[in-house]
């Protein structure tokens, strides 16, 4: 059965990292209270102080406020994308495997079209259609992510529907809802949960990537990839400022990957 | 074999269709008069007149109904008739001609270097599963995988190019310009593939068939060469196909970071500049490169692996 | 003496896996080690060959070909040349991407230094002799289990080793294939030395020579095959030998019920192969009907047709009295795969009771009849043994008061002693509830003892027989 092994040191580290980032956001929201968009040009690259624990950037904006905003955008984006992709992928996967026929064929067609292009290229093109739009990026990333959920769910459901356990329950007169709750869900969850964690990491990666090539969210918004590319020219003046978004992206992706590894499938 | 190639041809058509449709949509969603933008691309914004724009409109048939334009657009795309760049005014084909070569060069070097890293490391760790070396390999891979490829590139630039000054930071010229981008990309690919090779090696080394080969009387070396090596190699080839996605995405990011004059850089640049004909051509090239890698992997797998031949033949019946 | 073992112990960190074992194997006198799976038999073979898994330690004397002090390297030098090992699962022991003949031929080239031409000719003739002439270019996934085992035999014995060690060589094979492997082993045992490790009493009887019975790492008894098989001393050996289906008590009855199902002109193809064409037969109410035939002949498909799970290509199946819903049920070969994971058996029973508003009263007596401990209900399917789970499956089916119950190889995954117990409980329970039982099995011996009638798959038509008549005749003779 599905187990989440919190005792493994790697999983613990993953959970710890995620909590640390959330606490940073919480601290900023509750105790800091500085507007991250306010520019104070003569205060550029101020060193950390009691007022500004993480210093300021090239325009004298609060690094803490901007970082907190960027982490929130990344987390919201990944959360929304994963929930959408997992729901869509699971429903479509079960529908395709259960109904077969034209339903399976048409969903398969859509998947083939989506998979024909590497995911990031698709996100870039959609990003180009609606410059700087959070919603467009959310739709684009979800569109890329759900395919993996769909394929896993469809393949597993297909083999489960042909399995003795479901055949038996059908012979005993149990309906689709029961089959889903007792047979499909317990068998699917062990693959879906790690997939969701990796998906969250990939969503954060995709958002940062297109931010880094200036196609994603637009300035003055604080977004991790965008912050990196904006701060890159100042690497020699203030490497410690450039390091902040770099470390955040690293910690976010690492934590989700480590948490994904915590789901063990025991027989 | 035919079935296999047919499947990839379908993929290529999907690529063309989705790139064509998205860019067509892009063209009509962008603010402003498209004919005017093209005219401006040709004559420069200072010299463009409404008459010139109308001439362009007539010439390109932009006054026709939208669906006619759509099919004409897709037709042009299928003939690789991309028009001129809106930014430089030069024919798109001419622009991407050089870029494609540069991207292929980068891709090839990155894949080769990644295999040069991943294959020995993966086999070494796979033969010594759970040893200190294996754990260190796992740790390094996890750390590398947690960073976007451009962060790996960024770190390489900051350490090797700027602080130590061994290699040029960015741009294009002699082979020394290729080293950093290729290494950054290959590290990100190898971070995953070395673990795949490691797991696969571990599995093969503990397989019944390798043990049976020894029990038949073959020496350790003979058994490894004849029974282990081919079974380790086949999934590696298949995995290169799986990594084609990461490779293409990595090319876009790394070329942008290092200003490497390839297709990926051009794509990001064109999107930033709303240069629709360039977006179309570069995205299409990226997509077709993706299909080409997958096709090559399929064909090699088909030729080397009797199981795949059997599967394909079975599917054809 | 080819093998001489004295006082061998094999230990893991926390338990003794083989305890104080001594045996000798000579040329021309085969030795068979008999016991259920997991009794430490295979570890003995590993220790002799020198491939004991890491983490296990051995102590005691193993001498091969008169030498007791063989190092691992010296032992490896014997592999193929002096010691041949027939693997447990031949499918997995063959390289999945190399044609069969090449896996045999390479032994000639690499081990014996033969020329390409020599090794090609010898491997061709070997495969021909084993009936694999047509299959030389196939890869393992294209071979049946029996073909793979014969191919592995050719590869293992190519270099002409004197000693052959066969570890569970008949695991998962049909009866006819089993006899073929047995004959090959017996032939080797007459000239060279043979050590066979098996759970299969019939194979042991076929090979002859000496038998050693093992259970949980302990030697229970040893002696000549005749002594051990005809007059076993230990309780375990007695039970194991009595669990052989030809020793089961006769449970068949003369079928008397009227027709329940009338089958006319039934045809079915699968994967381009005709399973049956234009079949006519009847199933009688309350009888135990056996479906008999080689694996892949279509027994399970026929049963699924009768249950309405599969559609026929043509023909009809008519019930004289129409079945109500959930009155046709099925028992499966692999009990754990037939239950939802992660919920207790009690909960599954509760689901069923709630869905159909069943009476709880019969549960107690049924559990008693099926020898099921009420404590099992608190555990999930993965927490009980295969035999217990199959008996629970019978309970679940009988609660529905079915009219037709199909049991598809219900005991083939169980050890022989449990298999006998479950089969007898199943047949008795079906009879007492008046339910028709369709029993699918590859064990024709067992079918002869428990089925009222047997439907034998033949290429053209179903061959129906009443074994009771034949069995009675045998008993009288």
Short mmCIF file of N, CA and C in Angstrom, two decimals, chain C residues 92-232:
data_model
loop_
_atom_site.label_atom_id
_atom_site.label_comp_id
_atom_site.label_asym_id
_atom_site.label_seq_id
_atom_site.Cartn_x
_atom_site.Cartn_y
_atom_site.Cartn_z
N UNK C 92 13.97 -16.41 -17.97
CA UNK C 92 14.81 -15.32 -17.47
C UNK C 92 16.29 -15.65 -17.62
N UNK C 93 16.62 -16.93 -17.79
CA UNK C 93 18.02 -17.33 -17.84
C UNK C 93 18.59 -17.19 -19.25
N UNK C 94 17.72 -16.94 -20.22
CA UNK C 94 18.22 -16.74 -21.57
C UNK C 94 18.26 -15.24 -21.86
N UNK C 95 19.30 -14.84 -22.58
CA UNK C 95 19.46 -13.44 -22.96
C UNK C 95 18.27 -13.01 -23.82
N UNK C 96 17.52 -11.98 -23.39
CA UNK C 96 16.27 -11.64 -24.08
C UNK C 96 16.44 -11.14 -25.50
N UNK C 97 17.65 -10.76 -25.90
CA UNK C 97 17.79 -10.21 -27.25
C UNK C 97 18.70 -11.04 -28.15
N UNK C 98 19.03 -12.27 -27.73
CA UNK C 98 19.91 -13.10 -28.57
C UNK C 98 19.14 -14.32 -29.07
N UNK C 99 19.27 -14.63 -30.37
CA UNK C 99 18.57 -15.82 -30.89
C UNK C 99 19.02 -17.08 -30.14
N UNK C 100 18.09 -18.03 -30.02
CA UNK C 100 18.34 -19.22 -29.21
C UNK C 100 19.61 -19.96 -29.63
N UNK C 101 19.76 -20.20 -30.95
CA UNK C 101 20.91 -21.01 -31.37
C UNK C 101 22.22 -20.36 -30.98
N UNK C 102 22.29 -19.02 -31.09
CA UNK C 102 23.53 -18.32 -30.76
C UNK C 102 23.88 -18.53 -29.28
N UNK C 103 22.85 -18.61 -28.44
CA UNK C 103 23.11 -18.79 -27.00
C UNK C 103 23.65 -20.19 -26.72
N UNK C 104 23.35 -21.12 -27.61
CA UNK C 104 23.89 -22.47 -27.46
C UNK C 104 25.27 -22.53 -28.12
N UNK C 105 25.36 -21.99 -29.33
CA UNK C 105 26.57 -22.09 -30.14
C UNK C 105 27.77 -21.43 -29.47
N UNK C 106 27.55 -20.30 -28.80
CA UNK C 106 28.67 -19.56 -28.24
C UNK C 106 29.45 -20.39 -27.23
N UNK C 107 28.80 -21.37 -26.62
CA UNK C 107 29.51 -22.22 -25.66
C UNK C 107 30.63 -22.98 -26.39
N UNK C 108 30.30 -23.48 -27.59
CA UNK C 108 31.31 -24.19 -28.37
C UNK C 108 32.48 -23.30 -28.70
N UNK C 109 32.17 -22.09 -29.14
CA UNK C 109 33.23 -21.19 -29.57
C UNK C 109 34.05 -20.67 -28.38
N UNK C 110 33.36 -20.22 -27.34
CA UNK C 110 34.05 -19.50 -26.26
C UNK C 110 34.58 -20.43 -25.18
N UNK C 111 33.89 -21.55 -24.94
CA UNK C 111 34.31 -22.42 -23.85
C UNK C 111 35.18 -23.56 -24.36
N UNK C 112 34.80 -24.11 -25.51
CA UNK C 112 35.51 -25.29 -26.00
C UNK C 112 36.48 -24.96 -27.13
N UNK C 113 36.50 -23.73 -27.58
CA UNK C 113 37.44 -23.33 -28.63
C UNK C 113 37.15 -23.96 -29.97
N UNK C 114 35.89 -24.28 -30.23
CA UNK C 114 35.54 -24.86 -31.54
C UNK C 114 35.53 -23.77 -32.62
N UNK C 115 35.68 -24.20 -33.85
CA UNK C 115 35.57 -23.25 -34.96
C UNK C 115 34.11 -22.87 -35.14
N UNK C 116 33.90 -21.80 -35.88
CA UNK C 116 32.55 -21.32 -36.13
C UNK C 116 31.70 -22.42 -36.76
N UNK C 117 32.31 -23.10 -37.72
CA UNK C 117 31.60 -24.14 -38.46
C UNK C 117 31.22 -25.31 -37.55
N UNK C 118 32.21 -25.76 -36.75
CA UNK C 118 31.97 -26.86 -35.82
C UNK C 118 30.84 -26.55 -34.86
N UNK C 119 30.93 -25.36 -34.24
CA UNK C 119 29.95 -25.01 -33.22
C UNK C 119 28.57 -24.85 -33.86
N UNK C 120 28.54 -24.35 -35.09
CA UNK C 120 27.26 -24.18 -35.77
C UNK C 120 26.60 -25.54 -36.02
N UNK C 121 27.44 -26.49 -36.49
CA UNK C 121 26.87 -27.81 -36.79
C UNK C 121 26.41 -28.51 -35.52
N UNK C 122 27.24 -28.45 -34.48
CA UNK C 122 26.89 -29.15 -33.23
C UNK C 122 25.63 -28.53 -32.59
N UNK C 123 25.56 -27.20 -32.59
CA UNK C 123 24.38 -26.59 -31.96
C UNK C 123 23.13 -26.91 -32.76
N UNK C 124 23.26 -26.94 -34.09
CA UNK C 124 22.10 -27.29 -34.91
C UNK C 124 21.61 -28.69 -34.58
N UNK C 125 22.54 -29.63 -34.45
CA UNK C 125 22.12 -31.00 -34.21
C UNK C 125 21.54 -31.15 -32.80
N UNK C 126 22.13 -30.40 -31.84
CA UNK C 126 21.59 -30.45 -30.47
C UNK C 126 20.14 -29.96 -30.43
N UNK C 127 19.90 -28.82 -31.07
CA UNK C 127 18.54 -28.25 -31.07
C UNK C 127 17.59 -29.20 -31.79
N UNK C 128 18.10 -29.82 -32.84
CA UNK C 128 17.27 -30.75 -33.60
C UNK C 128 16.84 -31.91 -32.71
N UNK C 129 17.83 -32.43 -31.95
CA UNK C 129 17.55 -33.57 -31.09
C UNK C 129 16.50 -33.23 -30.03
N UNK C 130 16.49 -31.96 -29.57
CA UNK C 130 15.54 -31.57 -28.53
C UNK C 130 14.23 -31.05 -29.11
N UNK C 131 14.07 -31.20 -30.43
CA UNK C 131 12.81 -30.77 -31.05
C UNK C 131 12.70 -29.27 -31.20
N UNK C 132 13.85 -28.59 -31.30
CA UNK C 132 13.82 -27.14 -31.42
C UNK C 132 14.37 -26.68 -32.78
N UNK C 133 14.40 -27.60 -33.76
CA UNK C 133 15.04 -27.28 -35.04
C UNK C 133 14.43 -26.02 -35.66
N UNK C 134 13.11 -25.88 -35.54
CA UNK C 134 12.45 -24.76 -36.20
C UNK C 134 12.62 -23.45 -35.42
N UNK C 135 13.05 -23.56 -34.18
CA UNK C 135 13.03 -22.39 -33.30
C UNK C 135 14.40 -21.76 -33.09
N UNK C 136 15.38 -22.15 -33.92
CA UNK C 136 16.75 -21.72 -33.65
C UNK C 136 16.92 -20.21 -33.70
N UNK C 137 16.11 -19.52 -34.54
CA UNK C 137 16.30 -18.08 -34.71
C UNK C 137 15.42 -17.26 -33.77
N UNK C 138 14.64 -17.94 -32.93
CA UNK C 138 13.71 -17.19 -32.07
C UNK C 138 14.43 -16.62 -30.85
N UNK C 139 13.88 -15.50 -30.34
CA UNK C 139 14.38 -14.95 -29.08
C UNK C 139 13.46 -15.43 -27.96
N UNK C 140 13.93 -15.37 -26.71
CA UNK C 140 13.17 -15.99 -25.62
C UNK C 140 11.69 -15.61 -25.57
N UNK C 141 11.33 -14.35 -25.86
CA UNK C 141 9.92 -13.98 -25.73
C UNK C 141 9.05 -14.70 -26.76
N UNK C 142 9.70 -15.33 -27.76
CA UNK C 142 8.91 -16.06 -28.76
C UNK C 142 8.83 -17.55 -28.43
N UNK C 143 9.50 -17.96 -27.33
CA UNK C 143 9.52 -19.37 -26.97
C UNK C 143 8.52 -19.64 -25.86
N UNK C 144 7.97 -20.87 -25.83
CA UNK C 144 7.14 -21.26 -24.69
C UNK C 144 8.07 -21.66 -23.55
N UNK C 145 7.50 -21.82 -22.35
CA UNK C 145 8.31 -22.19 -21.19
C UNK C 145 9.06 -23.50 -21.42
N UNK C 146 8.38 -24.47 -22.01
CA UNK C 146 9.01 -25.76 -22.26
C UNK C 146 10.14 -25.65 -23.27
N UNK C 147 9.92 -24.86 -24.33
CA UNK C 147 10.96 -24.66 -25.34
C UNK C 147 12.17 -23.97 -24.73
N UNK C 148 11.91 -22.96 -23.90
CA UNK C 148 13.02 -22.24 -23.28
C UNK C 148 13.81 -23.18 -22.37
N UNK C 149 13.11 -24.06 -21.65
CA UNK C 149 13.81 -24.97 -20.75
C UNK C 149 14.67 -25.96 -21.53
N UNK C 150 14.17 -26.43 -22.67
CA UNK C 150 14.97 -27.35 -23.47
C UNK C 150 16.16 -26.62 -24.08
N UNK C 151 15.93 -25.37 -24.51
CA UNK C 151 17.05 -24.58 -25.05
C UNK C 151 18.11 -24.36 -23.99
N UNK C 152 17.67 -24.04 -22.77
CA UNK C 152 18.63 -23.83 -21.69
C UNK C 152 19.38 -25.13 -21.39
N UNK C 153 18.68 -26.24 -21.50
CA UNK C 153 19.31 -27.54 -21.30
C UNK C 153 20.43 -27.75 -22.33
N UNK C 154 20.13 -27.41 -23.59
CA UNK C 154 21.14 -27.56 -24.64
C UNK C 154 22.36 -26.70 -24.34
N UNK C 155 22.13 -25.45 -23.92
CA UNK C 155 23.25 -24.55 -23.65
C UNK C 155 24.04 -25.01 -22.44
N UNK C 156 23.32 -25.48 -21.40
CA UNK C 156 24.00 -25.85 -20.16
C UNK C 156 24.86 -27.09 -20.33
N UNK C 157 24.39 -28.03 -21.15
CA UNK C 157 25.09 -29.30 -21.25
C UNK C 157 25.98 -29.40 -22.49
N UNK C 158 26.07 -28.30 -23.27
CA UNK C 158 26.82 -28.32 -24.52
C UNK C 158 28.25 -28.79 -24.31
N UNK C 159 28.89 -28.26 -23.25
CA UNK C 159 30.30 -28.55 -23.06
C UNK C 159 30.54 -29.93 -22.43
N UNK C 160 29.47 -30.68 -22.25
CA UNK C 160 29.63 -32.07 -21.83
C UNK C 160 29.99 -32.27 -20.37
N UNK C 161 29.43 -31.45 -19.50
CA UNK C 161 29.73 -31.58 -18.08
C UNK C 161 29.22 -32.92 -17.55
N UNK C 162 29.98 -33.46 -16.59
CA UNK C 162 29.62 -34.76 -16.03
C UNK C 162 28.48 -34.62 -15.02
N UNK C 163 28.54 -33.52 -14.25
CA UNK C 163 27.54 -33.31 -13.21
C UNK C 163 26.49 -32.30 -13.68
N UNK C 164 25.21 -32.68 -13.56
CA UNK C 164 24.13 -31.75 -13.92
C UNK C 164 23.32 -31.44 -12.67
N UNK C 165 23.18 -30.16 -12.40
CA UNK C 165 22.35 -29.73 -11.27
C UNK C 165 21.13 -29.01 -11.83
N UNK C 166 19.94 -29.55 -11.52
CA UNK C 166 18.70 -28.95 -12.05
C UNK C 166 17.91 -28.39 -10.89
N UNK C 167 17.68 -27.07 -10.91
CA UNK C 167 16.99 -26.39 -9.81
C UNK C 167 15.55 -26.08 -10.23
N UNK C 168 14.59 -26.78 -9.67
CA UNK C 168 13.17 -26.61 -10.00
C UNK C 168 12.97 -26.57 -11.52
N UNK C 169 13.36 -27.60 -12.24
CA UNK C 169 13.32 -27.53 -13.71
C UNK C 169 11.92 -27.56 -14.29
N UNK C 170 10.90 -27.90 -13.50
CA UNK C 170 9.56 -28.03 -14.09
C UNK C 170 8.61 -26.96 -13.60
N UNK C 171 9.14 -25.95 -12.93
CA UNK C 171 8.29 -24.89 -12.39
C UNK C 171 7.48 -24.24 -13.51
N UNK C 172 6.17 -24.25 -13.35
CA UNK C 172 5.31 -23.57 -14.31
C UNK C 172 5.13 -24.26 -15.65
N UNK C 173 5.48 -25.54 -15.76
CA UNK C 173 5.30 -26.23 -17.04
C UNK C 173 4.06 -27.13 -17.00
N UNK C 174 3.46 -27.34 -18.18
CA UNK C 174 2.34 -28.27 -18.30
C UNK C 174 2.82 -29.70 -18.04
N UNK C 175 1.85 -30.57 -17.72
CA UNK C 175 2.20 -31.96 -17.38
C UNK C 175 3.00 -32.64 -18.50
N UNK C 176 2.57 -32.42 -19.75
CA UNK C 176 3.24 -33.12 -20.85
C UNK C 176 4.68 -32.64 -20.99
N UNK C 177 4.90 -31.32 -20.81
CA UNK C 177 6.25 -30.75 -20.89
C UNK C 177 7.10 -31.28 -19.73
N UNK C 178 6.47 -31.43 -18.59
CA UNK C 178 7.18 -31.88 -17.41
C UNK C 178 7.76 -33.27 -17.64
N UNK C 179 6.97 -34.13 -18.28
CA UNK C 179 7.46 -35.48 -18.54
C UNK C 179 8.65 -35.44 -19.48
N UNK C 180 8.62 -34.50 -20.44
CA UNK C 180 9.70 -34.39 -21.41
C UNK C 180 11.01 -34.00 -20.70
N UNK C 181 10.94 -32.98 -19.83
CA UNK C 181 12.13 -32.56 -19.09
C UNK C 181 12.61 -33.70 -18.19
N UNK C 182 11.64 -34.39 -17.55
CA UNK C 182 11.99 -35.51 -16.70
C UNK C 182 12.77 -36.57 -17.46
N UNK C 183 12.35 -36.84 -18.69
CA UNK C 183 13.03 -37.85 -19.50
C UNK C 183 14.46 -37.42 -19.82
N UNK C 184 14.62 -36.13 -20.13
CA UNK C 184 15.96 -35.61 -20.43
C UNK C 184 16.87 -35.77 -19.22
N UNK C 185 16.35 -35.42 -18.05
CA UNK C 185 17.14 -35.51 -16.83
C UNK C 185 17.51 -36.96 -16.53
N UNK C 186 16.51 -37.83 -16.69
CA UNK C 186 16.73 -39.23 -16.37
C UNK C 186 17.84 -39.80 -17.25
N UNK C 187 17.80 -39.40 -18.53
CA UNK C 187 18.82 -39.89 -19.45
C UNK C 187 20.21 -39.45 -19.00
N UNK C 188 20.32 -38.18 -18.58
CA UNK C 188 21.63 -37.70 -18.12
C UNK C 188 22.04 -38.46 -16.86
N UNK C 189 21.07 -38.72 -15.98
CA UNK C 189 21.36 -39.37 -14.71
C UNK C 189 21.85 -40.80 -14.87
N UNK C 190 21.55 -41.42 -16.02
CA UNK C 190 22.00 -42.79 -16.20
C UNK C 190 23.48 -42.85 -16.53
N UNK C 191 23.98 -41.82 -17.27
CA UNK C 191 25.40 -41.84 -17.63
C UNK C 191 26.23 -41.00 -16.65
N UNK C 192 25.80 -39.76 -16.40
CA UNK C 192 26.57 -38.87 -15.55
C UNK C 192 25.96 -38.77 -14.17
N UNK C 193 26.30 -37.69 -13.49
CA UNK C 193 25.76 -37.48 -12.15
C UNK C 193 24.67 -36.42 -12.23
N UNK C 194 23.60 -36.63 -11.47
CA UNK C 194 22.46 -35.71 -11.53
C UNK C 194 21.98 -35.36 -10.13
N UNK C 195 21.87 -34.06 -9.87
CA UNK C 195 21.25 -33.60 -8.63
C UNK C 195 20.06 -32.73 -9.02
N UNK C 196 18.84 -33.19 -8.66
CA UNK C 196 17.64 -32.44 -9.02
C UNK C 196 17.02 -31.88 -7.75
N UNK C 197 16.55 -30.64 -7.85
CA UNK C 197 15.90 -30.01 -6.72
C UNK C 197 14.49 -29.67 -7.16
N UNK C 198 13.48 -30.20 -6.47
CA UNK C 198 12.12 -29.99 -6.97
C UNK C 198 11.09 -30.08 -5.86
N UNK C 199 9.89 -29.57 -6.15
CA UNK C 199 8.77 -29.72 -5.24
C UNK C 199 7.80 -30.76 -5.80
N UNK C 200 8.18 -31.32 -6.96
CA UNK C 200 7.26 -32.09 -7.78
C UNK C 200 7.49 -33.59 -7.54
N UNK C 201 6.56 -34.23 -6.82
CA UNK C 201 6.73 -35.63 -6.45
C UNK C 201 6.79 -36.51 -7.69
N UNK C 202 5.96 -36.15 -8.69
CA UNK C 202 5.94 -36.99 -9.89
C UNK C 202 7.26 -36.96 -10.63
N UNK C 203 7.89 -35.78 -10.66
CA UNK C 203 9.20 -35.67 -11.32
C UNK C 203 10.21 -36.54 -10.56
N UNK C 204 10.17 -36.46 -9.23
CA UNK C 204 11.08 -37.26 -8.41
C UNK C 204 10.88 -38.74 -8.70
N UNK C 205 9.62 -39.15 -8.82
CA UNK C 205 9.33 -40.55 -9.09
C UNK C 205 9.86 -40.95 -10.46
N UNK C 206 9.72 -40.04 -11.43
CA UNK C 206 10.15 -40.34 -12.80
C UNK C 206 11.66 -40.54 -12.86
N UNK C 207 12.40 -39.70 -12.11
CA UNK C 207 13.86 -39.76 -12.19
C UNK C 207 14.41 -40.97 -11.44
N UNK C 208 13.80 -41.30 -10.31
CA UNK C 208 14.27 -42.47 -9.55
C UNK C 208 15.54 -42.17 -8.77
N UNK C 209 16.36 -43.19 -8.51
CA UNK C 209 17.60 -43.00 -7.74
C UNK C 209 17.29 -42.78 -6.28
N UNK C 210 17.94 -41.77 -5.67
CA UNK C 210 17.74 -41.48 -4.25
C UNK C 210 16.93 -40.21 -4.08
N UNK C 211 16.20 -40.15 -2.98
CA UNK C 211 15.41 -38.96 -2.67
C UNK C 211 15.74 -38.49 -1.25
N UNK C 212 15.84 -37.16 -1.11
CA UNK C 212 15.99 -36.57 0.22
C UNK C 212 14.84 -35.59 0.40
N UNK C 213 14.08 -35.70 1.49
CA UNK C 213 12.96 -34.79 1.72
C UNK C 213 13.40 -33.69 2.68
N UNK C 214 13.18 -32.44 2.27
CA UNK C 214 13.61 -31.32 3.10
C UNK C 214 12.43 -30.42 3.41
N UNK C 215 12.45 -29.85 4.62
CA UNK C 215 11.45 -28.85 4.96
C UNK C 215 12.08 -27.82 5.88
N UNK C 216 11.92 -26.57 5.53
CA UNK C 216 12.47 -25.46 6.31
C UNK C 216 13.92 -25.70 6.70
N UNK C 217 14.72 -26.13 5.71
CA UNK C 217 16.15 -26.27 5.93
C UNK C 217 16.57 -27.55 6.61
N UNK C 218 15.58 -28.35 7.03
CA UNK C 218 15.94 -29.58 7.73
C UNK C 218 15.69 -30.79 6.87
N UNK C 219 16.61 -31.76 6.95
CA UNK C 219 16.42 -33.00 6.24
C UNK C 219 15.50 -33.88 7.06
N UNK C 220 14.37 -34.29 6.46
CA UNK C 220 13.42 -35.10 7.22
C UNK C 220 13.69 -36.58 7.03
N UNK C 221 13.98 -36.96 5.82
CA UNK C 221 14.35 -38.36 5.60
C UNK C 221 15.03 -38.50 4.26
N UNK C 222 15.79 -39.58 4.09
CA UNK C 222 16.35 -39.87 2.78
C UNK C 222 16.47 -41.36 2.58
N UNK C 223 16.49 -41.75 1.30
CA UNK C 223 16.55 -43.16 0.99
C UNK C 223 16.32 -43.34 -0.50
N UNK C 224 16.16 -44.57 -0.94
CA UNK C 224 15.93 -44.79 -2.36
C UNK C 224 14.55 -44.25 -2.70
N UNK C 225 14.36 -43.92 -3.98
CA UNK C 225 13.10 -43.33 -4.41
C UNK C 225 11.94 -44.24 -4.05
N UNK C 226 12.11 -45.51 -4.24
CA UNK C 226 11.03 -46.46 -3.95
C UNK C 226 10.64 -46.43 -2.49
N UNK C 227 11.66 -46.51 -1.61
CA UNK C 227 11.40 -46.49 -0.17
C UNK C 227 10.62 -45.24 0.23
N UNK C 228 11.18 -44.08 -0.16
CA UNK C 228 10.61 -42.82 0.31
C UNK C 228 9.20 -42.62 -0.24
N UNK C 229 8.99 -42.94 -1.53
CA UNK C 229 7.70 -42.65 -2.13
C UNK C 229 6.63 -43.65 -1.70
N UNK C 230 7.03 -44.89 -1.47
CA UNK C 230 6.03 -45.89 -1.12
C UNK C 230 5.80 -45.99 0.38
N UNK C 231 6.84 -45.76 1.15
CA UNK C 231 6.67 -45.88 2.60
C UNK C 231 7.33 -44.71 3.31
N UNK C 232 6.78 -43.51 3.14
CA UNK C 232 7.40 -42.34 3.78
C UNK C 232 7.29 -42.46 5.29
#
